[in-house]
Amino acid sequence: MNSFNSVFQAELAAINFADGWSLERNVKIKVFSDSKSYIEAIRSPEVKSNFVLSVKDNLYNTKDLVTLVWVKAHAGNPGNELADHFAKIASSCGAYMSIRAPYYYVKRVCKEFLMNEWNSYWKNSTTGKRTKEILPLANLDLLISNNYAIYLLTNHGSLPVYLCHRAINNLIHASMICTGSRF
């Protein structure tokens, strides 16, 4: 497995392996696990992950050969403690398994890449000096979706045109008129 794969994916891969082993030998098995998340994912009718869907299909094909049983974690169950021990060993030196990266990981990597590209472009850009004084770096937390606020901050868009049509040449002058201030 790769470093980006989750424990959830590893548990599903183990279930898939046990399922295949049981089907090959036509042997009934019980799989005990302290993970409710994968059991709930397998039971859920609304699954979006292709990997979970393939595990569900494989479990369906084995009919009654594989039974999934949940056990409480860290409750002193010797079998569960031993399984946790071997899972830790397998995560560092086990057989390589190619499992696609989870959605959240791909989303995070793409977001980081795009933010780095955006900041690089923003840093090297020769335009937007007024806006750079307010926003020195691109930041999604500061993303403004209000068009009028963008027009006001950047002096672009329909707001400056609107103000020019009413003989207001700059925003400072407009501010003074609105507040009743004099020069």
Rosetta silent file (secondary structure, phi, psi, omega in degrees, C-alpha in Angstrom):
SEQUENCE: MNSFNSVFQAELAAINFADGWSLERNVKIKVFSDSKSYIEAIRSPEVKSNFVLSVKDNLYNTKDLVTLVWVKAHAGNPGNELADHFAKIASSCGAYMSIRAPYYYVKRVCKEFLMNEWNSYWKNSTTGKRTKEILPLANLDLLISNNYAIYLLTNHGSLPVYLCHRAINNLIHASMICTGSRF
SCORE:     score description
SCORE:     0.000 S_00000001
   1 L     0.000  159.529  179.116    0.000    0.000    0.000 S_00000001
   2 L   -94.387  164.968 -178.097    1.030    3.589   -0.443 S_00000001
   3 L   -64.442  -24.971 -178.899    1.520    6.185    2.269 S_00000001
   4 L   -81.863  -11.205  179.414   -1.638    7.997    1.151 S_00000001
   5 L   -72.687  146.499 -176.230   -3.859    4.960    1.669 S_00000001
   6 L   -92.403  165.467  175.095   -6.021    5.002    4.776 S_00000001
   7 H   -61.881  -38.825  177.500   -6.467    2.429    7.537 S_00000001
   8 H   -55.323  -45.758  179.020  -10.047    2.091    6.286 S_00000001
   9 H   -66.220  -37.440  179.022   -8.734    1.016    2.856 S_00000001
  10 H   -64.189  -41.054  179.174   -6.289   -1.421    4.465 S_00000001
  11 H   -65.594  -40.893  177.034   -9.098   -3.054    6.426 S_00000001
  12 H   -64.423  -38.221  178.398  -11.215   -3.367    3.291 S_00000001
  13 H   -64.008  -38.934  178.539   -8.244   -4.874    1.446 S_00000001
  14 H   -65.740  -41.363  177.264   -7.851   -7.446    4.239 S_00000001
  15 H   -62.527  -43.140  179.885  -11.561   -8.321    4.036 S_00000001
  16 H   -61.852  -41.577  178.886  -11.259   -8.640    0.268 S_00000001
  17 H   -64.320  -47.187 -179.796   -8.254  -10.940    0.666 S_00000001
  18 H   -61.990  -38.295  178.752  -10.039  -13.114    3.270 S_00000001
  19 H   -62.282  -46.442  178.866  -13.091  -13.218    1.030 S_00000001
  20 H   -64.357  -40.961  178.517  -11.033  -14.441   -1.952 S_00000001
  21 H   -61.490  -45.021 -179.474   -9.232  -16.990    0.205 S_00000001
  22 H   -63.484  -41.181 -178.686  -12.556  -18.353    1.497 S_00000001
  23 H   -67.464  -41.752  179.275  -14.036  -18.559   -1.997 S_00000001
  24 H   -59.969  -40.269 -174.804  -10.998  -20.392   -3.431 S_00000001
  25 H   -97.852   -5.261 -178.083  -11.118  -23.051   -0.719 S_00000001
  26 L    54.378   49.954 -176.870  -14.898  -23.071   -0.254 S_00000001
  27 L  -119.203  135.116  175.509  -14.403  -22.617    3.493 S_00000001
  28 L   -77.965  134.055  178.029  -16.697  -20.744    5.876 S_00000001
  29 E  -136.033  157.350  171.174  -14.889  -18.068    7.873 S_00000001
  30 E  -116.935  131.298  177.626  -15.708  -15.374   10.409 S_00000001
  31 E  -107.932  117.181  178.970  -13.805  -12.094   10.225 S_00000001
  32 E   -97.601  133.462 -179.467  -13.607  -10.268   13.545 S_00000001
  33 E  -146.964  150.032  176.447  -12.770   -6.578   13.439 S_00000001
  34 L   -96.480   13.895 -178.934  -12.839   -3.577   15.754 S_00000001
  35 L  -105.059  110.125  176.147  -13.698   -1.267   12.848 S_00000001
  36 H   -76.234  -27.500 -172.819  -17.333   -0.264   12.593 S_00000001
  37 H   -62.286  -43.402 -178.571  -16.627    2.063    9.672 S_00000001
  38 H   -74.092  -33.025  177.518  -15.903   -0.600    7.070 S_00000001
  39 H   -65.236  -42.911  177.736  -18.793   -2.796    8.260 S_00000001
  40 H   -65.538  -37.267  178.729  -21.143    0.195    7.965 S_00000001
  41 H   -64.864  -40.261  179.322  -19.711    1.044    4.536 S_00000001
  42 H   -68.609  -36.429  179.910  -20.329   -2.505    3.317 S_00000001
  43 H   -77.133  -21.837 -174.811  -23.876   -2.483    4.696 S_00000001
  44 L   -67.517  136.032  176.933  -24.694    0.950    3.287 S_00000001
  45 L   -79.187  -16.652 -177.464  -26.876    1.042    0.156 S_00000001
  46 L  -109.285   86.601 -179.322  -25.316    4.376   -0.875 S_00000001
  47 L  -114.813  130.737  179.895  -21.670    3.694   -1.681 S_00000001
  48 L  -103.530  -21.971 -176.599  -19.663    5.944   -3.994 S_00000001
  49 L   -77.184  126.844  177.387  -16.245    4.318   -3.688 S_00000001
  50 H   -63.336  -33.938  179.963  -15.424    1.803   -6.424 S_00000001
  51 H   -65.749  -46.293  178.001  -13.151   -0.029   -4.002 S_00000001
  52 H   -63.199  -40.772  178.695  -15.949   -0.473   -1.429 S_00000001
  53 H   -60.981  -40.896 -179.765  -18.309   -1.540   -4.222 S_00000001
  54 H   -67.204  -38.074  177.333  -15.868   -4.210   -5.411 S_00000001
  55 H   -65.143  -42.762  177.825  -15.486   -5.555   -1.852 S_00000001
  56 H   -60.171  -43.349  178.939  -19.286   -5.627   -1.490 S_00000001
  57 H   -61.543  -44.380 -179.996  -19.593   -7.502   -4.809 S_00000001
  58 H   -63.649  -40.369  177.280  -16.977  -10.038   -3.748 S_00000001
  59 H   -64.629  -38.226  178.511  -18.730  -10.583   -0.407 S_00000001
  60 H   -64.173  -39.481 -178.742  -22.026  -11.057   -2.231 S_00000001
  61 H   -68.048  -24.680  179.884  -20.432  -13.666   -4.527 S_00000001
  62 L   -82.521   -5.994 -179.622  -19.230  -15.733   -1.563 S_00000001
  63 L    56.445 -113.754 -174.405  -22.839  -15.995   -0.325 S_00000001
  64 L  -101.493   16.678 -178.049  -22.680  -17.387    3.225 S_00000001
  65 L   -76.059  -31.603 -175.062  -18.976  -18.250    3.350 S_00000001
  66 E  -115.794  128.759  175.755  -17.835  -15.016    5.039 S_00000001
  67 E  -118.776  131.330  177.924  -19.365  -13.536    8.190 S_00000001
  68 E   -99.359  131.042 -177.883  -18.272  -10.130    9.490 S_00000001
  69 E  -130.189  130.488  177.211  -18.290   -9.663   13.270 S_00000001
  70 E   -91.699  136.601  174.445  -17.531   -6.462   15.159 S_00000001
  71 L  -125.566  152.111 -179.174  -15.586   -6.622   18.428 S_00000001
  72 L   -69.069  136.017 -179.672  -14.830   -3.800   20.843 S_00000001
  73 L   -76.157  149.289  174.653  -11.372   -2.270   20.376 S_00000001
  74 L    50.944   39.310  179.154   -8.748   -2.314   23.154 S_00000001
  75 L  -105.691   13.429  178.546  -10.919   -4.491   25.357 S_00000001
  76 L    81.720   13.201  177.468   -8.215   -7.056   25.999 S_00000001
  77 L   -72.229  113.836 -174.944   -9.446   -9.477   23.340 S_00000001
  78 H   -58.380  -40.179 -179.878   -6.286  -11.516   22.591 S_00000001
  79 H   -64.939  -40.904  179.917   -7.248  -12.221   18.971 S_00000001
  80 H   -69.222  -40.300  178.497   -7.960   -8.558   18.257 S_00000001
  81 H   -63.348  -40.751  178.113   -4.738   -7.399   19.963 S_00000001
  82 H   -65.616  -40.892  178.564   -2.747   -9.932   17.903 S_00000001
  83 H   -63.638  -41.103  176.605   -4.474   -8.783   14.694 S_00000001
  84 H   -61.478  -41.665  178.867   -3.605   -5.137   15.505 S_00000001
  85 H   -60.203  -48.801 -179.096    0.013   -6.173   16.100 S_00000001
  86 H   -69.135  -30.632  177.244    0.260   -7.972   12.738 S_00000001
  87 H   -64.728  -39.345  178.038   -1.516   -5.108   10.956 S_00000001
  88 H   -65.136  -41.312  178.452    1.185   -2.716   12.180 S_00000001
  89 H   -64.713  -45.486 -177.883    3.906   -5.072   10.942 S_00000001
  90 H   -64.606  -30.058 -179.063    2.191   -5.547    7.585 S_00000001
  91 H   -66.918  -24.612 -179.543    1.830   -1.792    7.098 S_00000001
  92 H  -102.050  -28.161 -175.914    5.616   -1.406    7.029 S_00000001
  93 H  -138.325   18.270 -178.963    6.867   -4.612    5.435 S_00000001
  94 L   -79.671 -179.238  178.514    3.868   -6.458    4.017 S_00000001
  95 L   -66.139  143.051 -179.496    3.150   -7.320    0.404 S_00000001
  96 L   -72.200  133.269  176.106    2.580   -4.335   -1.867 S_00000001
  97 L  -127.515  132.168  179.479   -1.036   -3.700   -2.794 S_00000001
  98 L   -94.555  106.605  177.531   -2.072   -1.102   -5.316 S_00000001
  99 L  -123.429  133.460 -178.608   -5.160    0.691   -4.055 S_00000001
 100 L   -58.894  150.118  179.138   -6.290    3.986   -5.515 S_00000001
 101 L   -65.074  143.075  178.323   -5.850    7.068   -3.394 S_00000001
 102 L   -68.411  155.625 -176.410   -8.914    8.068   -1.391 S_00000001
 103 H   -55.388  -45.042 -176.943  -10.961   11.028   -2.608 S_00000001
 104 H   -61.406  -34.622 -179.864  -10.061   13.259    0.352 S_00000001
 105 H   -69.180  -46.068  179.319   -6.339   12.758   -0.355 S_00000001
 106 H   -61.722  -42.240  179.499   -6.648   13.607   -4.062 S_00000001
 107 H   -61.367  -44.543 -179.369   -8.744   16.662   -3.200 S_00000001
 108 H   -65.017  -43.668 -179.360   -6.151   17.879   -0.664 S_00000001
 109 H   -64.760  -43.079  178.554   -3.208   17.369   -3.035 S_00000001
 110 H   -63.122  -42.580 -179.900   -5.001   19.160   -5.881 S_00000001
 111 H   -62.980  -44.174  178.144   -5.963   22.035   -3.594 S_00000001
 112 H   -62.232  -44.029  179.476   -2.359   22.412   -2.361 S_00000001
 113 H   -61.613  -48.118 -178.838   -1.014   22.327   -5.923 S_00000001
 114 H   -64.531  -38.030  178.130   -3.532   24.901   -7.166 S_00000001
 115 H   -66.288  -39.808  177.242   -2.885   27.204   -4.195 S_00000001
 116 H   -63.880  -43.714  177.707    0.875   27.038   -4.827 S_00000001
 117 H   -63.052  -43.794 -179.087    0.353   27.805   -8.522 S_00000001
 118 H   -63.235  -44.791  179.712   -2.042   30.647   -7.698 S_00000001
 119 H   -66.469  -37.102  176.898    0.356   32.175   -5.148 S_00000001
 120 H   -63.707  -45.741  178.269    3.268   31.884   -7.578 S_00000001
 121 H   -62.708  -44.091 -178.282    1.255   33.609  -10.306 S_00000001
 122 H   -64.028  -42.160 -178.722    0.033   36.254   -7.848 S_00000001
 123 H   -65.530  -38.839 -176.500    3.551   36.913   -6.523 S_00000001
 124 H   -89.536   -3.396 -178.911    5.046   37.304  -10.018 S_00000001
 125 L   -74.430  143.167  179.138    2.159   39.338  -11.433 S_00000001
 126 L   -96.362   -3.516  179.542    2.811   42.992  -12.222 S_00000001
 127 L  -107.361  170.102  176.607   -0.846   43.989  -11.945 S_00000001
 128 L    77.620   32.981 -175.911   -3.198   44.260   -8.985 S_00000001
 129 H   -62.520  -40.196  178.820   -0.931   46.385   -6.784 S_00000001
 130 H   -63.484  -43.567 -178.968   -3.829   47.860   -4.784 S_00000001
 131 H   -68.070  -35.895  178.941   -5.315   44.434   -4.193 S_00000001
 132 H   -64.859  -26.558  176.127   -1.893   42.995   -3.220 S_00000001
 133 H   -66.435  -35.176 -179.274   -1.696   45.583   -0.446 S_00000001
 134 H   -86.013  -41.775 -177.778   -4.871   44.117    1.032 S_00000001
 135 L  -124.096   87.070 -177.013   -4.309   40.468    0.059 S_00000001
 136 L   -67.165  -25.470  178.764   -0.557   39.710   -0.198 S_00000001
 137 L  -130.836  148.909  173.018   -1.188   35.977   -0.761 S_00000001
 138 L   -67.379  133.094 -176.411   -3.959   34.020   -2.404 S_00000001
 139 L  -149.757  120.183 -178.433   -6.034   32.490    0.366 S_00000001
 140 H   -64.716  -26.175  178.537   -9.293   30.565    0.006 S_00000001
 141 H   -67.520  -25.165 -179.521  -10.362   31.659    3.487 S_00000001
 142 H  -100.755    8.442 -178.734  -10.372   35.246    2.255 S_00000001
 143 L   -61.991  127.737 -177.215  -12.097   34.459   -1.005 S_00000001
 144 L  -104.581  121.621  179.974  -14.799   37.044   -1.609 S_00000001
 145 L  -100.495   -1.536  178.535  -17.852   35.874   -3.476 S_00000001
 146 L   -85.977  113.068 -176.525  -19.677   39.210   -3.258 S_00000001
 147 H   -59.235  -38.585 -177.292  -19.234   40.918   -6.634 S_00000001
 148 H   -68.060  -35.734  175.358  -19.817   44.409   -5.221 S_00000001
 149 H   -66.004  -38.470  177.230  -17.101   43.968   -2.600 S_00000001
 150 H   -64.509  -44.048  178.336  -14.737   42.824   -5.368 S_00000001
 151 H   -59.519  -41.967 -178.239  -15.659   45.873   -7.478 S_00000001
 152 H   -66.686  -44.265 -177.657  -15.019   48.131   -4.507 S_00000001
 153 H   -71.975  -36.954 -172.724  -11.644   46.577   -3.610 S_00000001
 154 H  -100.581  -11.919 -176.723  -10.260   46.256   -7.140 S_00000001
 155 L    62.448   28.897  176.551  -11.906   49.260   -8.826 S_00000001
 156 L  -122.278  160.671  177.182  -12.985   46.896  -11.630 S_00000001
 157 L    97.165 -162.047 -172.871  -16.392   45.788  -12.774 S_00000001
 158 H   -80.398  -17.748 -178.723  -19.663   47.652  -12.940 S_00000001
 159 H   -63.437  -48.077  177.758  -19.296   49.637   -9.676 S_00000001
 160 H   -61.129  -38.542  178.651  -16.706   52.142  -11.027 S_00000001
 161 H   -62.683  -43.064  178.999  -18.802   52.563  -14.180 S_00000001
 162 H   -59.771  -45.552 -179.286  -21.859   53.178  -12.035 S_00000001
 163 H   -67.714  -38.627  179.449  -20.009   55.783   -9.998 S_00000001
 164 H   -64.724  -37.167  179.021  -18.570   57.478  -13.112 S_00000001
 165 H   -62.758  -23.287 -179.316  -22.032   57.786  -14.648 S_00000001
 166 L  -103.696   21.902  175.044  -23.031   59.817  -11.613 S_00000001
 167 L    63.020   31.487  174.667  -20.013   62.147  -11.904 S_00000001
 168 L  -107.130  113.877 -171.535  -18.138   60.600   -8.971 S_00000001
 169 L   -83.290  -30.050  178.595  -14.519   60.277  -10.044 S_00000001
 170 L  -145.166  163.356 -174.274  -13.022   58.316   -7.184 S_00000001
 171 H   -70.476  -29.257  177.967  -14.102   56.263   -4.212 S_00000001
 172 H   -64.982  -46.222  177.816  -12.621   58.624   -1.644 S_00000001
 173 H   -60.273  -40.866  179.133  -14.735   61.471   -2.995 S_00000001
 174 H   -63.702  -39.633  179.939  -17.775   59.148   -2.973 S_00000001
 175 H   -63.738  -41.515  179.904  -17.079   58.226    0.639 S_00000001
 176 H   -66.635  -37.653  179.344  -16.923   61.881    1.660 S_00000001
 177 H   -66.800  -43.031 -177.142  -20.189   62.645   -0.107 S_00000001
 178 H   -66.016  -34.269 -177.585  -21.930   59.684    1.539 S_00000001
 179 H   -91.061   -8.313 -179.839  -20.764   60.655    5.057 S_00000001
 180 L    82.786   14.231  179.562  -21.374   64.385    4.572 S_00000001
 181 L   -77.762  158.779  175.011  -17.663   65.244    5.001 S_00000001
 182 L  -116.023  161.329  179.664  -16.013   68.184    3.272 S_00000001
 183 L   -63.568    0.000    0.000  -12.497   68.414    1.785 S_00000001
